[in-house]
PDB file of C-alpha atoms in Angstrom:
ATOM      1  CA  UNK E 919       0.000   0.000   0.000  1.00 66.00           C
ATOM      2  CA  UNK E 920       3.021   2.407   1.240  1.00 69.00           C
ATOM      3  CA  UNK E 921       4.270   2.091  -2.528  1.00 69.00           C
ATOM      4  CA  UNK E 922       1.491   3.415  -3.957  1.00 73.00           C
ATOM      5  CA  UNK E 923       1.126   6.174  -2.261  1.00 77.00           C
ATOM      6  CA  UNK E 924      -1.151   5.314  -0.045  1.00 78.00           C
ATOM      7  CA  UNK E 925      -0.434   7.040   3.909  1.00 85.00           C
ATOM      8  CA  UNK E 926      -0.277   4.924   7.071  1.00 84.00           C
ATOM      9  CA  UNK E 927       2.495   3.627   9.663  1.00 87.00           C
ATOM     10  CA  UNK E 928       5.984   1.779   8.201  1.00 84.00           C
ATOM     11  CA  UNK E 929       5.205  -1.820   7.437  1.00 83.00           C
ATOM     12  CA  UNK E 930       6.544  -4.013  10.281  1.00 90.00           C
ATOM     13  CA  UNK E 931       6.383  -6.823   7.347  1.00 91.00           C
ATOM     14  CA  UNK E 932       6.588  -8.045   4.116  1.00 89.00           C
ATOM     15  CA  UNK E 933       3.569 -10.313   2.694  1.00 90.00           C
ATOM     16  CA  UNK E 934       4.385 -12.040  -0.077  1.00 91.00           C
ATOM     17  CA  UNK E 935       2.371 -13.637  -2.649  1.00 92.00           C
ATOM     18  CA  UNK E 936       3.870 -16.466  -5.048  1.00 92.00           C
ATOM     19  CA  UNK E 937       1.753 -17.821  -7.877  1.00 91.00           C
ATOM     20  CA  UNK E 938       2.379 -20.947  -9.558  1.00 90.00           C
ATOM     21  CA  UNK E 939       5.361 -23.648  -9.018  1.00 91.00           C
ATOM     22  CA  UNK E 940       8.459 -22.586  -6.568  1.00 90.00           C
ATOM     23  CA  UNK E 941      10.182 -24.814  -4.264  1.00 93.00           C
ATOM     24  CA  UNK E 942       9.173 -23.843  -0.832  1.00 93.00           C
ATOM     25  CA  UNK E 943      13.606 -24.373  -0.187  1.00 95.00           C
ATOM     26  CA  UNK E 944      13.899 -21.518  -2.458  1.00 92.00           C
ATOM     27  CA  UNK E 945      11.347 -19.432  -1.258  1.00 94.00           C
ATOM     28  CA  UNK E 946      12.557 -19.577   2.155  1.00 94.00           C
ATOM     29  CA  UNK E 947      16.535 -18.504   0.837  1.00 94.00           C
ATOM     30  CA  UNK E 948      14.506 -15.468  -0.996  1.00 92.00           C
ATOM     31  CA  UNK E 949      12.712 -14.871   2.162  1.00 94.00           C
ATOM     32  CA  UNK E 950      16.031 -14.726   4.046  1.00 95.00           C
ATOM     33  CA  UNK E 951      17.563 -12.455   1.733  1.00 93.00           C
ATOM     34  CA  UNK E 952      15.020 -10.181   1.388  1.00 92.00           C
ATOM     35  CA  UNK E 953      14.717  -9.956   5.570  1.00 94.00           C
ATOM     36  CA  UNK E 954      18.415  -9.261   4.973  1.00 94.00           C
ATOM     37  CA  UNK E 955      17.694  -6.536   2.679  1.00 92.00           C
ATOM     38  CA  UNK E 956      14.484  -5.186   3.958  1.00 90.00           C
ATOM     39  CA  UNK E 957      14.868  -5.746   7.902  1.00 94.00           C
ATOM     40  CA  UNK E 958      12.067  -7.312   8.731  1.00 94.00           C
ATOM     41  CA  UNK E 959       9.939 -10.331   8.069  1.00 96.00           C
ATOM     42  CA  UNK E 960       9.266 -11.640   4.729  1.00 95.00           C
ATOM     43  CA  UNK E 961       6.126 -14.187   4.704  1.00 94.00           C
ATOM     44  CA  UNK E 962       5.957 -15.841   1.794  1.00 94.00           C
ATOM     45  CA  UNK E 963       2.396 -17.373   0.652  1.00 94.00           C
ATOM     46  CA  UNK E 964       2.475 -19.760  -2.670  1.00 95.00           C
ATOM     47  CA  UNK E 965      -0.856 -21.209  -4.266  1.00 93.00           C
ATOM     48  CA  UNK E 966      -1.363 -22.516  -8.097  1.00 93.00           C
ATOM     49  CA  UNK E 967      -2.248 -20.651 -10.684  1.00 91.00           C
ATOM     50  CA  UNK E 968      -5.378 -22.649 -10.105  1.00 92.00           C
ATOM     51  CA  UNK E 969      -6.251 -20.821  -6.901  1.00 91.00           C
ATOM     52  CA  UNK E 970      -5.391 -17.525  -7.834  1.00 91.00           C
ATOM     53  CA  UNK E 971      -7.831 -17.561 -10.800  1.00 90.00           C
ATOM     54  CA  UNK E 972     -10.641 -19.154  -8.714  1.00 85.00           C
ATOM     55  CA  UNK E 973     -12.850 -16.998  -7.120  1.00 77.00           C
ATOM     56  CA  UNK E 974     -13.955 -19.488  -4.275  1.00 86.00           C
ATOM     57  CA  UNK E 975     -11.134 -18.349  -1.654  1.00 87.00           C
ATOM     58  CA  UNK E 976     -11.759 -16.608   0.909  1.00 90.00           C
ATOM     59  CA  UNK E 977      -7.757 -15.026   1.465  1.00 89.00           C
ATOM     60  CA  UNK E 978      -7.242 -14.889  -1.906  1.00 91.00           C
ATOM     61  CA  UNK E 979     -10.403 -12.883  -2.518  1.00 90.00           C
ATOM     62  CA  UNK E 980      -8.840 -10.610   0.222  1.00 89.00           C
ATOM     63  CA  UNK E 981      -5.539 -10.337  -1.090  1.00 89.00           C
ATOM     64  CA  UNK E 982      -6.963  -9.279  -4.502  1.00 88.00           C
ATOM     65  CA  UNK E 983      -8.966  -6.295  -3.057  1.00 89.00           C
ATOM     66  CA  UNK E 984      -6.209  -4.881  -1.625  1.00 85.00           C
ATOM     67  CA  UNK E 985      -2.993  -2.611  -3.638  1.00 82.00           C
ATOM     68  CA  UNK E 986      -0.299  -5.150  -4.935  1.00 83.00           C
ATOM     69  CA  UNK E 987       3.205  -4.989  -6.746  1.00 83.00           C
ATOM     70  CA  UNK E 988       3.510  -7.711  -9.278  1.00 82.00           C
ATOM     71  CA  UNK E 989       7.254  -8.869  -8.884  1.00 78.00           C
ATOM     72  CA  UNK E 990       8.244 -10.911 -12.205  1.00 74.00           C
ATOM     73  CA  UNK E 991      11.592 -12.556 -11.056  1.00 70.00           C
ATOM     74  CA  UNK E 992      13.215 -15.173 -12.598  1.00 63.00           C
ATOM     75  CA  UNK E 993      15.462 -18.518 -11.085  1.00 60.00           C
ATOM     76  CA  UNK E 994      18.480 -15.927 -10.748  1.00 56.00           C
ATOM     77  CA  UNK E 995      17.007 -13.971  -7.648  1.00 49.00           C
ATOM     78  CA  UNK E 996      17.550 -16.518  -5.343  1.00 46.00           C
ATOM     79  CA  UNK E 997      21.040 -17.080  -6.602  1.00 43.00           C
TER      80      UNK E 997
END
């Protein structure tokens, strides 16, 4: 929300969303990094493309309504 513009207190986290296939090993080494980076949490979240299209979800539904940053990374991030 804080990068687009909107006011409010400094996050105390980072949420992240991951859609489609990722090895939860690498997602925790990018989660570590980014903590490194960021200081503070990172939580990652991963569902299947699957889920994020489907409109039966209850979180996902949530996390849809509210401002997001579409991150398009690639295998070399984690490196």
């Amino acid at each position: 929300a804080r990068y687009d513009g909107e006011t409010g207190p400094q996050p105390r986290d980072s949420d992240v969303l991951v859609i489609g296939p990722a090895a939860r090993a690498d997602l925790n080494e990018a989660a570590a990094a980014a903590e490194g980076r960021l200081r503070m949490p990172v939580n990652i979240t991963k569902v299947s493309h699957e889920a994020w299209d489907s409109s039966d979800d209850a979180f996902l539904t949530t996390v849809r309504s509210r401002p997001l940053v579409r991150l398009d990374v690639g295998p070399e991030v984690a490196a």
